[in-house]
Coordinates of N, CA, C and O in Angstrom, one line a residue:
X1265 N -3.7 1.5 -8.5 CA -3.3 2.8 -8.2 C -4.5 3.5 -7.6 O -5.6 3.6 -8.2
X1266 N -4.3 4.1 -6.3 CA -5.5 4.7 -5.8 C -5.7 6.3 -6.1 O -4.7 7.0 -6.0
X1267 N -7.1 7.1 -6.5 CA -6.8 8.0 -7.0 C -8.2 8.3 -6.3 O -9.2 7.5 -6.1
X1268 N -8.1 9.6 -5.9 CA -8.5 10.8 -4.9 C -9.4 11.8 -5.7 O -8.8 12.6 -6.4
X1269 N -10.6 11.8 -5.6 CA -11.7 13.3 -6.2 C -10.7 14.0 -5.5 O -10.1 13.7 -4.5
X1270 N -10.6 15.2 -6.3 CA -10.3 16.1 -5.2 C -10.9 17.8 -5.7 O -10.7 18.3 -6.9
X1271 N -11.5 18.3 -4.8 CA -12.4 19.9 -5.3 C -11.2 20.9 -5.2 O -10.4 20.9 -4.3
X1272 N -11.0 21.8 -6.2 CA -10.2 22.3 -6.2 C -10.3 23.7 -5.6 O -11.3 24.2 -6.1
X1273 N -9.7 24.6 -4.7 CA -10.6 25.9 -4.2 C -10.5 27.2 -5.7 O -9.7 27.5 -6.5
X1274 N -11.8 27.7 -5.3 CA -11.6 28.7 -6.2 C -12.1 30.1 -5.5 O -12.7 30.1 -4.4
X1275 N -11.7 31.3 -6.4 CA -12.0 32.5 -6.0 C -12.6 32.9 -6.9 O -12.5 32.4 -8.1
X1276 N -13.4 33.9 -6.6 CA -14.2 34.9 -7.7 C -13.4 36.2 -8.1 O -13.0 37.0 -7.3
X1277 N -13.2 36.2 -9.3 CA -12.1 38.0 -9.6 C -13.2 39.0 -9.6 O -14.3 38.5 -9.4
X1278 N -13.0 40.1 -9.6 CA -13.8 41.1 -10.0 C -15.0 41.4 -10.9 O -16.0 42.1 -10.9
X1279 N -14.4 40.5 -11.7 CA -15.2 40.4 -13.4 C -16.8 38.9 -12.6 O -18.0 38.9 -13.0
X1280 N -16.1 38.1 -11.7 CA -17.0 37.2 -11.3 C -16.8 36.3 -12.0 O -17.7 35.4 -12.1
X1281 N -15.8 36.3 -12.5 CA -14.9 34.4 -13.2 C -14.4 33.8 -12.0 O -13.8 34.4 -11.1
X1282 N -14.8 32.2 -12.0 CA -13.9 32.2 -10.7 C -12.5 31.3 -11.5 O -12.7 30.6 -12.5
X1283 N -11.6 31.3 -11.1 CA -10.4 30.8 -11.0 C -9.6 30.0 -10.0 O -10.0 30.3 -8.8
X1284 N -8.8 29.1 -10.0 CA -8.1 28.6 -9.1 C -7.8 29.2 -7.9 O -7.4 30.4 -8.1
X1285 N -7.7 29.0 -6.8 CA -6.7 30.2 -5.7 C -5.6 29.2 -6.3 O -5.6 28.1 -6.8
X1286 N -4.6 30.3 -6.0 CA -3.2 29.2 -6.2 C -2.7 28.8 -4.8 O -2.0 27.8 -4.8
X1287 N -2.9 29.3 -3.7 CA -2.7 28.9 -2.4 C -3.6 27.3 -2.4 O -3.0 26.2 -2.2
X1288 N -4.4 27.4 -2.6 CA -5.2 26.0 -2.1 C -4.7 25.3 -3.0 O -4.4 24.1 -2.7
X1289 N -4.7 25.5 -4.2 CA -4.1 24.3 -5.4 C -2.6 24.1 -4.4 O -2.2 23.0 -3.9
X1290 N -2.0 25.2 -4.4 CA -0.5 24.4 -4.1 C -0.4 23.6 -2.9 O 0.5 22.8 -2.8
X1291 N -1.1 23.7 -1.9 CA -1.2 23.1 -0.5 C -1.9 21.8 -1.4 O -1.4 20.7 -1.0
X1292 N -2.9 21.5 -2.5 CA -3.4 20.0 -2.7 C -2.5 19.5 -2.9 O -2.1 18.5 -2.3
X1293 N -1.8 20.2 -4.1 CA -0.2 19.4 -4.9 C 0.5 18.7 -3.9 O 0.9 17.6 -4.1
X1294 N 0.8 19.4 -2.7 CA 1.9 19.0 -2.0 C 1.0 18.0 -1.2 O 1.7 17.1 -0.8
X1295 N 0.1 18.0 -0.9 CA -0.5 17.1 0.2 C -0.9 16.0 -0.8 O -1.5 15.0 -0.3
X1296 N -0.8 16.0 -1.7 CA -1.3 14.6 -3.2 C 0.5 13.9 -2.9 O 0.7 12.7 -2.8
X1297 N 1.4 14.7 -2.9 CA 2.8 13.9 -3.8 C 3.4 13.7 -2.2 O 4.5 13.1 -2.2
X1298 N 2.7 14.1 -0.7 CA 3.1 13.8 0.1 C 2.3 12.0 0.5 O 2.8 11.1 1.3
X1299 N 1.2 11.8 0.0 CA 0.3 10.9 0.5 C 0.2 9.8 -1.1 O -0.6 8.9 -1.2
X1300 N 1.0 10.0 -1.9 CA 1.1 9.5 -3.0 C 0.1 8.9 -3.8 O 0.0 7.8 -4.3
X1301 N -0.5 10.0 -3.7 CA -2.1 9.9 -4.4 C -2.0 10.7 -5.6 O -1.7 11.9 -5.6
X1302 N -2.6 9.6 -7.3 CA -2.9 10.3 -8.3 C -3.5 11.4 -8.4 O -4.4 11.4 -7.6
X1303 N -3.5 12.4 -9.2 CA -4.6 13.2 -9.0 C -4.8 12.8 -10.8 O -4.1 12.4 -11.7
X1304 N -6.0 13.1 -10.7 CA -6.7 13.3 -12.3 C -7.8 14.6 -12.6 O -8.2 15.4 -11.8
X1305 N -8.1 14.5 -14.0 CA -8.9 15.3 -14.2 C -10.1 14.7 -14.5 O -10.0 13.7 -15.2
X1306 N -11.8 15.3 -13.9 CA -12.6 14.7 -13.9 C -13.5 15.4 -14.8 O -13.4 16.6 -14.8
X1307 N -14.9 14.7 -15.8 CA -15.5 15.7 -16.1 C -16.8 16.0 -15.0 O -17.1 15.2 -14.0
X1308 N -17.4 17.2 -15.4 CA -18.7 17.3 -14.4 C -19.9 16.5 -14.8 O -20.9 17.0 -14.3
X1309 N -20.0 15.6 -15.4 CA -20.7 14.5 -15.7 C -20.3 13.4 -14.7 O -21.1 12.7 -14.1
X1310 N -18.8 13.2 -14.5 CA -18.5 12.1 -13.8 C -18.8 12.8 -12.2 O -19.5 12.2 -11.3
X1311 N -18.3 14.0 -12.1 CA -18.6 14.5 -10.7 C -20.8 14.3 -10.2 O -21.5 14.1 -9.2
X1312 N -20.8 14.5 -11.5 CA -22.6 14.2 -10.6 C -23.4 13.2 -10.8 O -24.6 13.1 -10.3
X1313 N -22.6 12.1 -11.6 CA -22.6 10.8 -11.1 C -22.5 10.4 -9.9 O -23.5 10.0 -9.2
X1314 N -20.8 10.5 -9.4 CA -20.1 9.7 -8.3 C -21.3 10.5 -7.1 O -21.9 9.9 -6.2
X1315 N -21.4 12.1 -7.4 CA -22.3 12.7 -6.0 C -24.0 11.7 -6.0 O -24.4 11.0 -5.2
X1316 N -24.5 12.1 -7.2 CA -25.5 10.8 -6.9 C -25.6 9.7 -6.3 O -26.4 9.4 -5.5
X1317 N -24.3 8.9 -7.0 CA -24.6 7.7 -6.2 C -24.4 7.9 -4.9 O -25.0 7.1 -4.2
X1318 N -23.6 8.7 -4.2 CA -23.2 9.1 -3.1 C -24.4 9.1 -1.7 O -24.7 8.6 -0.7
X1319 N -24.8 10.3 -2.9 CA -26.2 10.7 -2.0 C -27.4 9.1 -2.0 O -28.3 8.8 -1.2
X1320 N -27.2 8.6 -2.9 CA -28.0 7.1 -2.7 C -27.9 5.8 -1.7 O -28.5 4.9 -1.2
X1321 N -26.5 6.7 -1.9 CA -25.8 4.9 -0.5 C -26.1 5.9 0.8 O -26.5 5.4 1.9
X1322 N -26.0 6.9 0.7 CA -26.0 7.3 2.1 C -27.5 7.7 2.7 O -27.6 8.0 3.9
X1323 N -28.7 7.5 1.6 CA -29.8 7.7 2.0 C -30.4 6.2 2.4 O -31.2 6.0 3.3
X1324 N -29.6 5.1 1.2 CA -30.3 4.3 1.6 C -29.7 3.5 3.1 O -30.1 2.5 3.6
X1325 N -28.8 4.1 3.4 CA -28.5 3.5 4.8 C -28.8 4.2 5.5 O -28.7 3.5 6.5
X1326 N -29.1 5.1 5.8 CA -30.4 5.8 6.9 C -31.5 5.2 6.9 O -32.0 4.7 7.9
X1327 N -32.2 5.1 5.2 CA -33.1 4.5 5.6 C -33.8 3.3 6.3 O -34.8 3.3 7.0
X1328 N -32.5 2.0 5.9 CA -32.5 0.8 6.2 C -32.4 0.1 7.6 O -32.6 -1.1 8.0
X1329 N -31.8 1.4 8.5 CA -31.0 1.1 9.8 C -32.9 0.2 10.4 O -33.0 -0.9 10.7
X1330 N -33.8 1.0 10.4 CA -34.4 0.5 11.5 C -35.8 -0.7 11.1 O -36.7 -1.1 11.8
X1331 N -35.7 -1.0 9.9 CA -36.0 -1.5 8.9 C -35.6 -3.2 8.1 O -34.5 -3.7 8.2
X1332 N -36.5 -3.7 7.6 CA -36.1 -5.2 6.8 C -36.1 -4.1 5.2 O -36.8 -3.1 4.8
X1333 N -35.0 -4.8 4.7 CA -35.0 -4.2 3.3 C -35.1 -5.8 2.1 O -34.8 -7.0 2.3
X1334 N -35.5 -5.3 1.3 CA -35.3 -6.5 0.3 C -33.9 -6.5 -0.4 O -33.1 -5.6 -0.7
X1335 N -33.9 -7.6 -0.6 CA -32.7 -8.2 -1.6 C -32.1 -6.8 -2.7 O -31.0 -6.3 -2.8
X1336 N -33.4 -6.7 -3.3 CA -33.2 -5.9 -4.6 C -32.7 -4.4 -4.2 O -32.1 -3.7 -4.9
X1337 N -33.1 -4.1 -3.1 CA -32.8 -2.9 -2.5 C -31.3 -3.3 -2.1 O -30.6 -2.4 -2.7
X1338 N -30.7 -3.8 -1.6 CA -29.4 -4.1 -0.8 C -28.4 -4.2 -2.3 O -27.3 -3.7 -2.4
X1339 N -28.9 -4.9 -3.2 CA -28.2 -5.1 -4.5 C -28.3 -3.5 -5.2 O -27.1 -3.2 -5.6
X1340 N -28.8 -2.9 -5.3 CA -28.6 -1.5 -5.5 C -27.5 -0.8 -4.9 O -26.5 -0.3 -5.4
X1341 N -27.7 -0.7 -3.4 CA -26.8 -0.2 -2.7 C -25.7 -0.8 -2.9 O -24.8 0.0 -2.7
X1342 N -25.2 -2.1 -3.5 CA -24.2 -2.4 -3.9 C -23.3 -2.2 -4.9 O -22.1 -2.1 -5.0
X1343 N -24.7 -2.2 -6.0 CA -24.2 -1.2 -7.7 C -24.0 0.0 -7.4 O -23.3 0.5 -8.3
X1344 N -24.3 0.7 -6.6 CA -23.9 2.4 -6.5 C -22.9 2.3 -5.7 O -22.1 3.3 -5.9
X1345 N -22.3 1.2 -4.6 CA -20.8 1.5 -4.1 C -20.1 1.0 -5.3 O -19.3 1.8 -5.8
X1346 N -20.0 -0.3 -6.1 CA -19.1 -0.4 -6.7 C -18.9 0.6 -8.0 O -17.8 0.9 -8.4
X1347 N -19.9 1.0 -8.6 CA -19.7 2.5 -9.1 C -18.8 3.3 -8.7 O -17.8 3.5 -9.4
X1348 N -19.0 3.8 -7.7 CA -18.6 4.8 -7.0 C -16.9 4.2 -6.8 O -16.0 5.0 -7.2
X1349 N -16.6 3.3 -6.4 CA -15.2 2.4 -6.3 C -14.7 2.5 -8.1 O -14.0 3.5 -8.4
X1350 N -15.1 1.8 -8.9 CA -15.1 1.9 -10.3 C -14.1 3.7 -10.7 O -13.1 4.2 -11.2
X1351 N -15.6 4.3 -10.0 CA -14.4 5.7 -10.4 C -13.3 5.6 -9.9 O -12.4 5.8 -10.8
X1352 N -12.9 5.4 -9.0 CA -11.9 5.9 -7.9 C -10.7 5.0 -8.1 O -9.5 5.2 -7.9
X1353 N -11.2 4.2 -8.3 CA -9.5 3.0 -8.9 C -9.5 2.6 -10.4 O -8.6 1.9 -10.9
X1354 N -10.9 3.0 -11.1 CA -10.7 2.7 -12.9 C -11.4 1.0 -13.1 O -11.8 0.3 -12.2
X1355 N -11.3 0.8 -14.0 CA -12.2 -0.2 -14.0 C -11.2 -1.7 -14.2 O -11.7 -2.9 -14.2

C-alpha cells in the first residue's frame, strides 16, 4: 500500500493559532481518494527524520556528481533512501 507525506495547509486566526484551512484539507481529501493514496498521521519526530534524510541524499548527490566517492559513502546514501522508502510503504 503506497502512502503519501502530505503537509496539510494551515491558517493563522486572530488569536495566532494556526488551524487547518478547510479549503486546502478538502481539495487533499479529494485529490488522496481520487489517486488512491493512503493518507496517515505522522508524528513531528517522523517528519524531521524523513526531511533529514532528505536533505542527506540530496546533498550527497550534489556532492558526488563531479567526484570518486567511497563505498561507505554510497552505502549511506543508500540507508537514508531506504529509510526514507521504509516510511512511505511501512516496513
Amino acid at each position: 500500500m503506497l502512502t503519501y507525506f502530505v503537509v496539510q495547509g494551515f491558517q493563522r486566526t486572530k488569536k495566532g493559532v494556526l488551524v487547518a484551512d478547510p479549503a486546502v484539507e478538502a481539495m487533499i481529501l479529494q485529490e488522496s481518494e481520487r489517486l488512491g493514496v493512503t493518507r496517515r498521521a505522522i508524528s513531528d519526530e517522523e517528519i524531521v527524520e524523513v526531511v533529514a534524510r532528505l536533505g542527506k541524499i540530496l546533498r550527497a548527490s550534489a556532492e558526488n556528481r563531479a567526484e570518486l566517492s567511497t563505498v561507505g559513502a554510497g552505502l549511506d546514501l543508500v540507508r537514508h533512501y531506504l529509510a526514507v522508502e521504509r516510511s512511505r510503504f511501512g516496513e
